[in-house]
Short mmCIF file of C-alpha atoms in Angstrom, two decimals:
data_model
loop_
_atom_site.label_atom_id
_atom_site.label_comp_id
_atom_site.label_asym_id
_atom_site.label_seq_id
_atom_site.Cartn_x
_atom_site.Cartn_y
_atom_site.Cartn_z
CA MET A 1 4.48 -39.84 -48.49
CA GLN A 2 6.59 -40.51 -45.36
CA ALA A 3 5.79 -44.23 -45.62
CA GLU A 4 7.06 -44.10 -49.21
CA TYR A 5 10.35 -42.48 -48.17
CA ARG A 6 10.76 -45.00 -45.35
CA GLN A 7 10.21 -47.88 -47.75
CA ARG A 8 12.87 -46.49 -50.08
CA ARG A 9 15.36 -46.15 -47.24
CA GLU A 10 14.71 -49.70 -46.10
CA GLN A 11 15.18 -50.99 -49.63
CA LEU A 12 18.46 -49.13 -49.99
CA MET A 13 19.73 -50.25 -46.58
CA ALA A 14 19.00 -53.85 -47.50
CA LYS A 15 21.29 -53.33 -50.49
CA ILE A 16 24.21 -51.78 -48.62
CA GLY A 17 24.25 -54.32 -45.80
CA ASP A 18 27.05 -53.33 -43.41
CA GLY A 19 27.87 -50.15 -45.30
CA THR A 20 26.98 -46.58 -44.38
CA ALA A 21 25.46 -44.24 -46.97
CA ILE A 22 25.78 -40.46 -46.79
CA PHE A 23 23.61 -38.04 -48.75
CA ARG A 24 23.87 -34.28 -48.70
CA SER A 25 21.18 -31.73 -49.46
CA ALA A 26 21.55 -29.27 -52.31
CA PRO A 27 23.32 -26.02 -51.40
CA MET A 28 21.45 -22.82 -50.67
CA ALA A 29 20.11 -21.10 -53.78
CA VAL A 30 19.64 -17.37 -54.31
CA MET A 31 16.70 -17.92 -56.66
CA VAL A 32 14.36 -20.94 -56.42
CA TYR A 33 15.71 -23.71 -54.18
CA ARG A 34 15.83 -27.19 -55.70
CA GLN A 35 16.70 -30.09 -53.42
CA ASP A 36 19.22 -32.74 -54.46
CA SER A 37 17.23 -35.52 -56.17
CA ASP A 38 18.80 -38.45 -54.29
CA PHE A 39 18.41 -36.67 -50.97
CA PHE A 40 14.77 -35.85 -51.68
CA TYR A 41 14.04 -39.36 -52.96
CA LEU A 42 15.09 -40.85 -49.62
CA THR A 43 13.87 -38.22 -47.17
CA GLY A 44 11.31 -35.81 -48.63
CA PHE A 45 13.24 -33.15 -46.70
CA ASN A 46 13.38 -29.89 -48.64
CA GLU A 47 15.93 -27.68 -46.88
CA PRO A 48 19.59 -26.89 -47.57
CA GLN A 49 22.50 -27.54 -45.19
CA ALA A 50 21.35 -31.03 -44.32
CA VAL A 51 22.95 -34.48 -44.41
CA ALA A 52 21.23 -37.87 -44.32
CA VAL A 53 23.07 -40.93 -43.03
CA LEU A 54 21.81 -44.49 -43.51
CA ALA A 55 23.57 -46.98 -41.22
CA PRO A 56 21.65 -50.28 -41.30
CA HIS A 57 24.27 -51.94 -39.08
CA HIS A 58 23.81 -49.43 -36.23
CA SER A 59 21.93 -50.88 -33.25
CA GLU A 60 19.65 -47.87 -32.77
CA HIS A 61 20.11 -45.19 -35.38
CA ARG A 62 19.62 -46.60 -38.87
CA PHE A 63 18.44 -43.28 -40.32
CA VAL A 64 20.03 -40.07 -39.08
CA LEU A 65 19.45 -36.48 -40.18
CA PHE A 66 21.75 -33.53 -39.60
CA VAL A 67 19.75 -30.32 -40.14
CA GLN A 68 19.73 -26.62 -39.45
CA PRO A 69 18.31 -25.97 -35.96
CA LYS A 70 15.39 -23.63 -35.36
CA ASP A 71 16.60 -20.03 -35.38
CA ARG A 72 13.94 -17.36 -35.09
CA GLU A 73 16.19 -14.49 -36.24
CA LYS A 74 17.39 -16.41 -39.28
CA GLU A 75 13.89 -17.61 -40.16
CA VAL A 76 12.61 -14.03 -40.36
CA TRP A 77 14.97 -13.46 -43.27
CA THR A 78 15.13 -16.77 -45.10
CA GLY A 79 12.05 -18.77 -44.15
CA TYR A 80 10.94 -21.31 -41.59
CA LEU A 81 13.14 -24.25 -40.68
CA SER A 82 11.94 -27.69 -39.61
CA GLY A 83 14.57 -28.05 -36.92
CA VAL A 84 16.00 -31.06 -35.12
CA ASP A 85 12.79 -32.21 -33.43
CA ALA A 86 10.76 -32.22 -36.65
CA ALA A 87 13.50 -34.22 -38.36
CA LYS A 88 12.51 -37.08 -36.06
CA GLU A 89 8.80 -36.42 -35.58
CA ILE A 90 7.87 -35.56 -39.17
CA TYR A 91 10.61 -37.01 -41.35
CA GLY A 92 11.10 -40.25 -39.44
CA ALA A 93 14.76 -39.99 -38.44
CA ASP A 94 15.83 -42.35 -35.66
CA GLU A 95 18.14 -39.61 -34.45
CA ALA A 96 18.74 -36.01 -35.50
CA TYR A 97 21.45 -33.46 -34.75
CA PRO A 98 22.25 -29.87 -35.66
CA ILE A 99 24.36 -29.77 -38.82
CA SER A 100 27.15 -28.13 -36.81
CA GLU A 101 27.68 -31.48 -35.03
CA LEU A 102 28.30 -33.49 -38.20
CA ASP A 103 32.06 -33.96 -37.69
CA GLU A 104 31.57 -34.91 -34.06
CA LYS A 105 28.74 -37.42 -34.55
CA LEU A 106 29.41 -38.94 -37.98
CA PRO A 107 32.28 -41.27 -36.95
CA GLN A 108 29.99 -43.41 -34.78
CA TYR A 109 27.99 -44.29 -37.91
CA LEU A 110 31.09 -45.07 -39.96
CA GLU A 111 33.40 -46.96 -37.61
CA LYS A 112 31.59 -50.30 -37.95
CA ALA A 113 30.74 -49.97 -41.63
CA ASP A 114 32.62 -52.06 -44.18
CA ARG A 115 32.40 -49.30 -46.75
CA ILE A 116 31.09 -45.77 -47.27
CA TYR A 117 28.54 -45.05 -49.95
CA TYR A 118 28.91 -41.44 -51.04
CA HIS A 119 28.65 -39.52 -54.30
CA LEU A 120 31.53 -37.11 -54.85
CA GLY A 121 29.62 -33.96 -55.78
CA PRO A 122 30.62 -30.46 -56.93
CA ASP A 123 31.27 -29.20 -53.37
CA ARG A 124 34.95 -29.99 -52.94
CA ALA A 125 35.01 -28.82 -49.32
CA PHE A 126 32.31 -31.31 -48.35
CA ASN A 127 33.98 -34.05 -50.40
CA ASP A 128 37.18 -33.39 -48.46
CA GLN A 129 35.22 -33.52 -45.21
CA ILE A 130 33.91 -37.02 -45.96
CA LEU A 131 37.26 -38.20 -47.34
CA GLY A 132 38.90 -36.90 -44.17
CA HIS A 133 36.69 -39.12 -42.03
CA TYR A 134 37.41 -42.06 -44.30
CA GLN A 135 41.19 -41.54 -44.14
CA SER A 136 41.08 -41.14 -40.38
CA LEU A 137 39.26 -44.45 -39.99
CA LEU A 138 41.67 -46.14 -42.39
CA ARG A 139 44.59 -45.08 -40.21
CA THR A 140 43.03 -46.64 -37.12
CA TYR A 141 41.79 -49.76 -38.90
CA PRO A 142 44.76 -51.94 -37.83
CA LYS A 143 43.98 -51.28 -34.17
CA ARG A 144 40.28 -52.09 -34.42
CA GLY A 145 39.99 -54.46 -37.36
CA THR A 146 36.74 -52.78 -38.35
CA GLY A 147 35.79 -49.77 -40.39
CA PRO A 148 35.31 -48.78 -44.01
CA ILE A 149 37.98 -49.98 -46.41
CA ALA A 150 36.35 -48.59 -49.58
CA ILE A 151 34.19 -45.76 -50.86
CA GLU A 152 31.53 -46.61 -53.42
CA ASP A 153 29.34 -44.18 -55.34
CA THR A 154 25.74 -44.19 -54.09
CA GLY A 155 24.56 -44.42 -57.69
CA THR A 156 25.64 -48.05 -57.86
CA VAL A 157 22.89 -49.01 -55.41
CA LEU A 158 20.38 -46.17 -55.70
CA ASN A 159 20.04 -45.52 -59.43
CA SER A 160 18.40 -48.85 -60.19
CA MET A 161 15.80 -48.10 -57.50
CA ARG A 162 15.01 -44.66 -58.93
CA LEU A 163 14.69 -46.17 -62.40
CA ILE A 164 11.54 -48.12 -61.42
CA LYS A 165 8.76 -45.71 -60.50
CA SER A 166 6.37 -46.47 -57.63
CA GLU A 167 2.65 -45.72 -57.79
CA ALA A 168 3.24 -42.57 -55.74
CA GLU A 169 5.86 -41.40 -58.22
CA LEU A 170 3.65 -42.23 -61.18
CA GLU A 171 0.88 -40.11 -59.71
CA LEU A 172 3.21 -37.11 -59.48
CA MET A 173 4.52 -37.66 -63.00
CA ARG A 174 1.01 -37.95 -64.41
CA GLN A 175 0.25 -34.58 -62.84
CA ALA A 176 3.40 -33.07 -64.36
CA VAL A 177 2.29 -34.50 -67.72
CA ALA A 178 -1.28 -33.22 -67.36
CA ILE A 179 -0.11 -29.67 -66.69
CA ALA A 180 2.34 -29.71 -69.60
CA THR A 181 -0.33 -31.21 -71.86
CA GLU A 182 -2.67 -28.33 -71.11
CA ALA A 183 0.13 -25.82 -71.76
CA HIS A 184 1.16 -27.38 -75.08
CA ASN A 185 -2.41 -27.56 -76.31
CA TYR A 186 -3.00 -23.93 -75.43
CA ALA A 187 0.23 -22.95 -77.17
CA GLN A 188 -0.97 -24.61 -80.38
CA GLU A 189 -4.20 -22.61 -80.13
CA ILE A 190 -2.56 -19.20 -79.75
CA ALA A 191 0.52 -19.52 -81.98
CA ALA A 192 0.06 -17.34 -85.06
CA PRO A 193 2.11 -15.35 -87.56
CA GLY A 194 3.27 -12.06 -86.09
CA ARG A 195 3.47 -13.26 -82.51
CA TYR A 196 6.80 -13.63 -80.77
CA GLU A 197 8.29 -16.84 -79.45
CA TYR A 198 8.52 -15.37 -75.95
CA GLU A 199 4.76 -14.75 -75.91
CA ILE A 200 4.17 -18.46 -76.33
CA GLN A 201 6.80 -19.27 -73.72
CA ALA A 202 5.13 -16.90 -71.26
CA GLU A 203 1.73 -18.55 -71.69
CA ILE A 204 3.17 -22.05 -71.35
CA GLU A 205 5.00 -21.22 -68.15
CA ARG A 206 2.02 -19.30 -66.77
CA ILE A 207 -0.01 -22.49 -66.97
CA PHE A 208 2.79 -24.44 -65.30
CA ARG A 209 2.58 -22.22 -62.22
CA LEU A 210 -1.17 -21.65 -62.37
CA ARG A 211 -1.79 -25.40 -62.09
CA GLY A 212 0.53 -25.89 -59.13
CA GLY A 213 3.74 -26.84 -60.91
CA LEU A 214 7.07 -25.66 -59.59
CA GLY A 215 7.84 -24.22 -63.03
CA PRO A 216 9.62 -25.39 -66.17
CA ALA A 217 11.49 -28.68 -65.93
CA TYR A 218 14.22 -27.11 -68.09
CA PRO A 219 14.57 -23.88 -70.12
CA SER A 220 11.59 -23.91 -72.48
CA ILE A 221 12.43 -24.10 -76.17
CA VAL A 222 10.07 -22.14 -78.44
CA ALA A 223 11.80 -22.22 -81.80
CA SER A 224 10.27 -20.94 -85.02
CA GLY A 225 11.61 -21.30 -88.53
CA VAL A 226 15.32 -22.05 -88.75
CA ASN A 227 15.62 -21.76 -84.95
CA ALA A 228 14.09 -25.24 -84.76
CA CYS A 229 17.38 -26.57 -86.15
CA VAL A 230 19.14 -25.50 -82.93
CA LEU A 231 18.64 -28.34 -80.45
CA HIS A 232 18.87 -26.23 -77.29
CA TYR A 233 17.61 -22.91 -78.59
CA ILE A 234 16.39 -20.81 -75.62
CA GLU A 235 16.54 -17.17 -76.79
CA ASN A 236 12.85 -17.34 -77.75
CA ASN A 237 12.87 -13.79 -79.13
CA ARG A 238 11.99 -14.15 -82.80
CA GLN A 239 8.77 -13.07 -84.47
CA MET A 240 6.99 -16.03 -86.08
CA GLN A 241 6.14 -15.88 -89.76
CA ASP A 242 3.48 -17.51 -91.89
CA GLY A 243 4.69 -20.65 -93.65
CA GLU A 244 7.08 -21.59 -90.84
CA LEU A 245 7.07 -24.38 -88.30
CA LEU A 246 7.13 -23.83 -84.55
CA LEU A 247 8.95 -26.38 -82.40
CA ILE A 248 8.04 -26.28 -78.72
CA ASP A 249 10.03 -28.41 -76.26
CA ALA A 250 8.69 -27.69 -72.79
CA GLY A 251 8.07 -29.72 -69.65
CA CYS A 252 6.67 -29.02 -66.21
CA THR A 253 8.04 -29.90 -62.76
CA TYR A 254 5.42 -31.01 -60.25
CA GLY A 255 6.44 -32.22 -56.81
CA TYR A 256 10.00 -32.45 -58.18
CA TYR A 257 8.92 -34.88 -60.93
CA ASN A 258 9.17 -33.87 -64.56
CA SER A 259 7.43 -34.10 -67.90
CA ASP A 260 9.21 -33.54 -71.21
CA ILE A 261 7.17 -32.92 -74.37
CA THR A 262 8.04 -31.67 -77.85
CA ARG A 263 5.63 -30.84 -80.64
CA THR A 264 6.24 -29.21 -84.03
CA PHE A 265 3.39 -27.61 -85.96
CA PRO A 266 2.78 -24.98 -88.66
CA VAL A 267 2.51 -21.42 -87.38
CA GLY A 268 -0.02 -20.50 -90.06
CA GLY A 269 -2.08 -23.66 -89.68
CA LYS A 270 -0.95 -25.62 -92.76
CA PHE A 271 2.23 -27.53 -93.58
CA THR A 272 4.04 -26.76 -96.79
CA PRO A 273 4.57 -29.89 -98.93
CA GLU A 274 8.21 -30.14 -97.82
CA GLN A 275 7.38 -29.66 -94.15
CA LYS A 276 4.63 -32.26 -94.36
CA THR A 277 6.91 -34.81 -96.03
CA LEU A 278 9.64 -34.48 -93.39
CA TYR A 279 7.07 -34.42 -90.59
CA GLU A 280 5.56 -37.69 -91.79
CA ILE A 281 8.98 -39.33 -91.68
CA VAL A 282 9.64 -38.15 -88.11
CA LEU A 283 6.16 -39.17 -86.97
CA GLU A 284 6.55 -42.63 -88.48
CA ALA A 285 9.96 -43.00 -86.84
CA GLN A 286 8.44 -42.09 -83.50
CA LYS A 287 5.50 -44.47 -83.88
CA GLN A 288 7.75 -47.38 -84.74
CA ALA A 289 10.20 -46.51 -81.93
CA ILE A 290 7.37 -46.30 -79.37
CA ALA A 291 6.16 -49.71 -80.52
CA GLN A 292 9.49 -51.12 -79.33
CA VAL A 293 8.87 -49.94 -75.76
CA GLN A 294 8.08 -53.38 -74.40
CA PRO A 295 9.36 -55.14 -71.28
CA GLY A 296 12.25 -57.39 -72.23
CA ASN A 297 13.38 -55.30 -75.20
CA PRO A 298 16.83 -53.67 -75.07
CA PHE A 299 16.80 -49.92 -74.53
CA LYS A 300 18.93 -49.32 -77.62
CA LEU A 301 16.31 -50.90 -79.89
CA ILE A 302 14.26 -47.70 -79.59
CA HIS A 303 17.03 -45.57 -81.06
CA ASP A 304 17.99 -48.16 -83.66
CA THR A 305 14.39 -48.33 -84.87
CA ALA A 306 14.06 -44.56 -85.17
CA VAL A 307 17.38 -44.24 -87.00
CA ARG A 308 16.37 -46.85 -89.58
CA VAL A 309 13.05 -45.17 -90.37
CA LEU A 310 14.67 -41.73 -90.59
CA THR A 311 17.49 -43.00 -92.81
CA GLU A 312 15.06 -44.78 -95.13
CA GLY A 313 13.04 -41.59 -95.43
CA LEU A 314 16.08 -39.46 -96.19
CA VAL A 315 17.19 -41.89 -98.88
CA GLU A 316 13.73 -41.88 -100.45
CA LEU A 317 13.89 -38.08 -100.66
CA GLY A 318 17.40 -38.08 -102.12
CA ILE A 319 18.85 -36.24 -99.13
CA LEU A 320 21.00 -39.31 -98.48
CA LYS A 321 22.19 -41.84 -101.00
CA GLY A 322 23.47 -45.37 -100.52
CA GLU A 323 22.57 -48.71 -98.98
CA ILE A 324 20.55 -48.33 -95.78
CA ASP A 325 22.56 -50.64 -93.52
CA LYS A 326 25.86 -49.08 -94.57
CA LEU A 327 24.54 -45.54 -94.11
CA ILE A 328 23.47 -46.47 -90.60
CA GLU A 329 26.71 -48.26 -89.79
CA GLU A 330 28.75 -45.28 -90.97
CA GLU A 331 26.34 -42.83 -89.30
CA LYS A 332 25.83 -40.87 -92.48
CA TYR A 333 22.44 -39.75 -91.14
CA LYS A 334 24.05 -37.74 -88.32
CA PRO A 335 24.19 -34.36 -90.11
CA TYR A 336 20.37 -34.50 -90.01
CA TYR A 337 19.78 -36.46 -86.79
CA MET A 338 22.56 -35.88 -84.31
CA HIS A 339 21.04 -36.82 -80.93
CA ARG A 340 19.78 -39.97 -79.25
CA THR A 341 16.12 -40.95 -79.34
CA SER A 342 15.46 -41.55 -75.64
CA HIS A 343 16.46 -40.79 -72.09
CA TRP A 344 15.13 -41.81 -68.70
CA LEU A 345 12.67 -39.41 -67.05
CA GLY A 346 11.75 -38.87 -63.42
CA LEU A 347 13.08 -36.71 -60.59
CA ASP A 348 15.63 -35.43 -63.09
CA VAL A 349 14.73 -34.64 -66.70
CA HIS A 350 17.64 -36.81 -67.80
CA ASP A 351 17.05 -39.22 -64.97
CA VAL A 352 19.58 -41.57 -63.42
CA GLY A 353 20.04 -45.10 -64.70
CA VAL A 354 22.45 -46.75 -67.09
CA TYR A 355 21.64 -47.33 -70.75
CA GLN A 356 24.18 -50.09 -71.34
CA HIS A 357 25.85 -52.61 -69.01
CA GLY A 358 29.06 -52.94 -71.00
CA GLU A 359 29.46 -53.40 -74.72
CA ASP A 360 27.53 -56.64 -75.07
CA LYS A 361 24.95 -56.28 -72.30
CA PRO A 362 22.22 -53.73 -73.07
CA GLN A 363 19.84 -52.29 -70.51
CA ILE A 364 16.59 -54.26 -70.69
CA LEU A 365 13.28 -52.43 -70.39
CA GLN A 366 11.25 -53.23 -67.26
CA PRO A 367 7.77 -52.24 -66.08
CA GLY A 368 7.82 -48.98 -64.14
CA GLN A 369 10.50 -47.28 -66.20
CA ILE A 370 9.64 -44.00 -67.93
CA LEU A 371 11.56 -42.76 -70.94
CA THR A 372 11.20 -40.20 -73.68
CA VAL A 373 10.91 -41.09 -77.37
CA GLU A 374 11.99 -38.07 -79.44
CA PRO A 375 13.25 -38.55 -82.99
CA GLY A 376 13.82 -35.53 -85.18
CA LEU A 377 15.17 -34.20 -88.44
CA TYR A 378 17.10 -30.95 -88.74
CA ILE A 379 18.09 -29.69 -92.18
CA VAL A 380 20.56 -27.13 -90.90
CA PRO A 381 21.77 -24.36 -93.21
CA ASP A 382 25.44 -24.91 -94.14
CA THR A 383 25.28 -28.52 -92.96
CA LYS A 384 28.63 -30.29 -93.09
CA LEU A 385 27.69 -33.21 -95.30
CA ALA A 386 28.89 -36.74 -94.69
CA GLU A 387 31.44 -38.04 -97.18
CA ASP A 388 30.05 -39.00 -100.60
CA GLN A 389 26.64 -37.52 -99.85
CA PRO A 390 24.75 -35.17 -102.19
CA GLU A 391 24.25 -31.46 -101.71
CA THR A 392 20.98 -30.75 -99.94
CA ASP A 393 18.18 -29.46 -102.14
CA PRO A 394 17.47 -25.87 -100.95
CA ARG A 395 13.75 -26.62 -100.54
CA TRP A 396 14.51 -28.71 -97.42
CA ILE A 397 16.96 -26.31 -95.79
CA GLY A 398 15.91 -24.58 -92.59
CA ILE A 399 13.28 -27.14 -91.58
CA GLY A 400 13.62 -28.56 -88.06
CA ILE A 401 11.19 -31.11 -86.62
CA ARG A 402 11.11 -33.06 -83.34
CA ILE A 403 8.26 -35.01 -81.78
CA GLU A 404 8.67 -36.19 -78.19
CA ASP A 405 6.47 -38.21 -75.85
CA ASP A 406 6.91 -39.61 -72.36
CA VAL A 407 6.34 -43.36 -72.33
CA LEU A 408 5.80 -45.70 -69.38
CA VAL A 409 6.87 -49.33 -69.67
CA THR A 410 3.94 -51.46 -68.51
CA PRO A 411 3.82 -55.20 -67.72
CA ASP A 412 2.29 -55.95 -71.13
CA GLY A 413 3.65 -53.14 -73.29
CA HIS A 414 3.66 -49.38 -72.85
CA GLU A 415 1.53 -46.33 -72.11
CA VAL A 416 2.12 -42.98 -73.84
CA LEU A 417 1.59 -40.63 -70.92
CA THR A 418 1.61 -37.55 -73.16
CA ALA A 419 -0.93 -38.84 -75.68
CA GLY A 420 -3.19 -35.88 -74.86
CA VAL A 421 -1.06 -33.54 -77.00
CA PRO A 422 -2.02 -33.95 -80.69
CA LYS A 423 0.64 -34.92 -83.22
CA ALA A 424 -1.21 -36.42 -86.19
CA ILE A 425 -1.15 -34.09 -89.20
CA ASP A 426 -4.91 -33.67 -89.38
CA GLU A 427 -4.91 -32.79 -85.65
CA VAL A 428 -2.18 -30.16 -85.71
CA GLU A 429 -3.26 -28.45 -88.91
CA ARG A 430 -6.08 -25.94 -88.67
#
């Protein structure tokens, strides 16, 4: 993978020209450590208290790492450190220094840059440290005539790179998908009336770790009955009953890359007529939305397609009333479908990358992008109805359904990476 990281750095440095980019590792964690995604994407280095500097204009040191030095006493307590030498020998840095020397050494990589690329993160002290160097160089700019005169967020140059997945990234994501697929399929086998949501969660996450995953990509949602109407339900403590649906939204992290899958199925094996009717609408909305995942299509077309199918279905059932286009324009469907249909997927579950380049310039789908497609319907008890809409027939109330797949944009269309988890009615009933 080091060749992959090097290629990414070279691509980024070609973009920043005479700028200098600074990336900081994630802070130390008491529980499981999770490296900053941008930092990992460019270095593969998985330790805290580290800073990466990319200075393509520097005559010798284009890639510099500041890391924790080897410390035998510290390593006994908190684990082995790579150290300064390994930062060069293993991780490919042109030069490496102990992190304690950051303030002393950093100016030489900034003083000839025309701008600094840095993301202002949650650590205010480190933000102030970088801003201090910037202000110091601004003060001396009149004497030298060189130095950074602007700070630009690293996302402006890096996010578009992360949006297009390489073959190496796709391999890791396919593994994250394969593990989650196995876990979801097993969950459908063992879910039964009388069992508790947390039992299913435990088995899903056991498979994540058993197969080499780092764990859940996000807090697993195992929501039975009316709990499925809560979008981010994570208590997972209810006993499942016959005649209910179980919504499972769970993804696995593998090599820092994520899967994100949702399936909804009957706990007792058979849909009720009402559940089946709503499920068919959501499934059709998802199928038609996935069909729009084509290179050259605008990203927003996926959501627009799903919304139209869902709205048409709700009108047919009498849950909504009115003319379809007007209902959509006025967002009268939102009491029953309140979230977006897609998000980017990769190193982060909601991965970086813009969805719209201004009001009239949508993001266009390109090969190598991975996104979720996840329409749903949630007939929430005590729903606040849109103006001029009918009261909801009680037979629909308490039903929550979401179906989510991870979809790769290919040169000639798309590939549903998560197709191994059944979703057709005759496949999920038993």
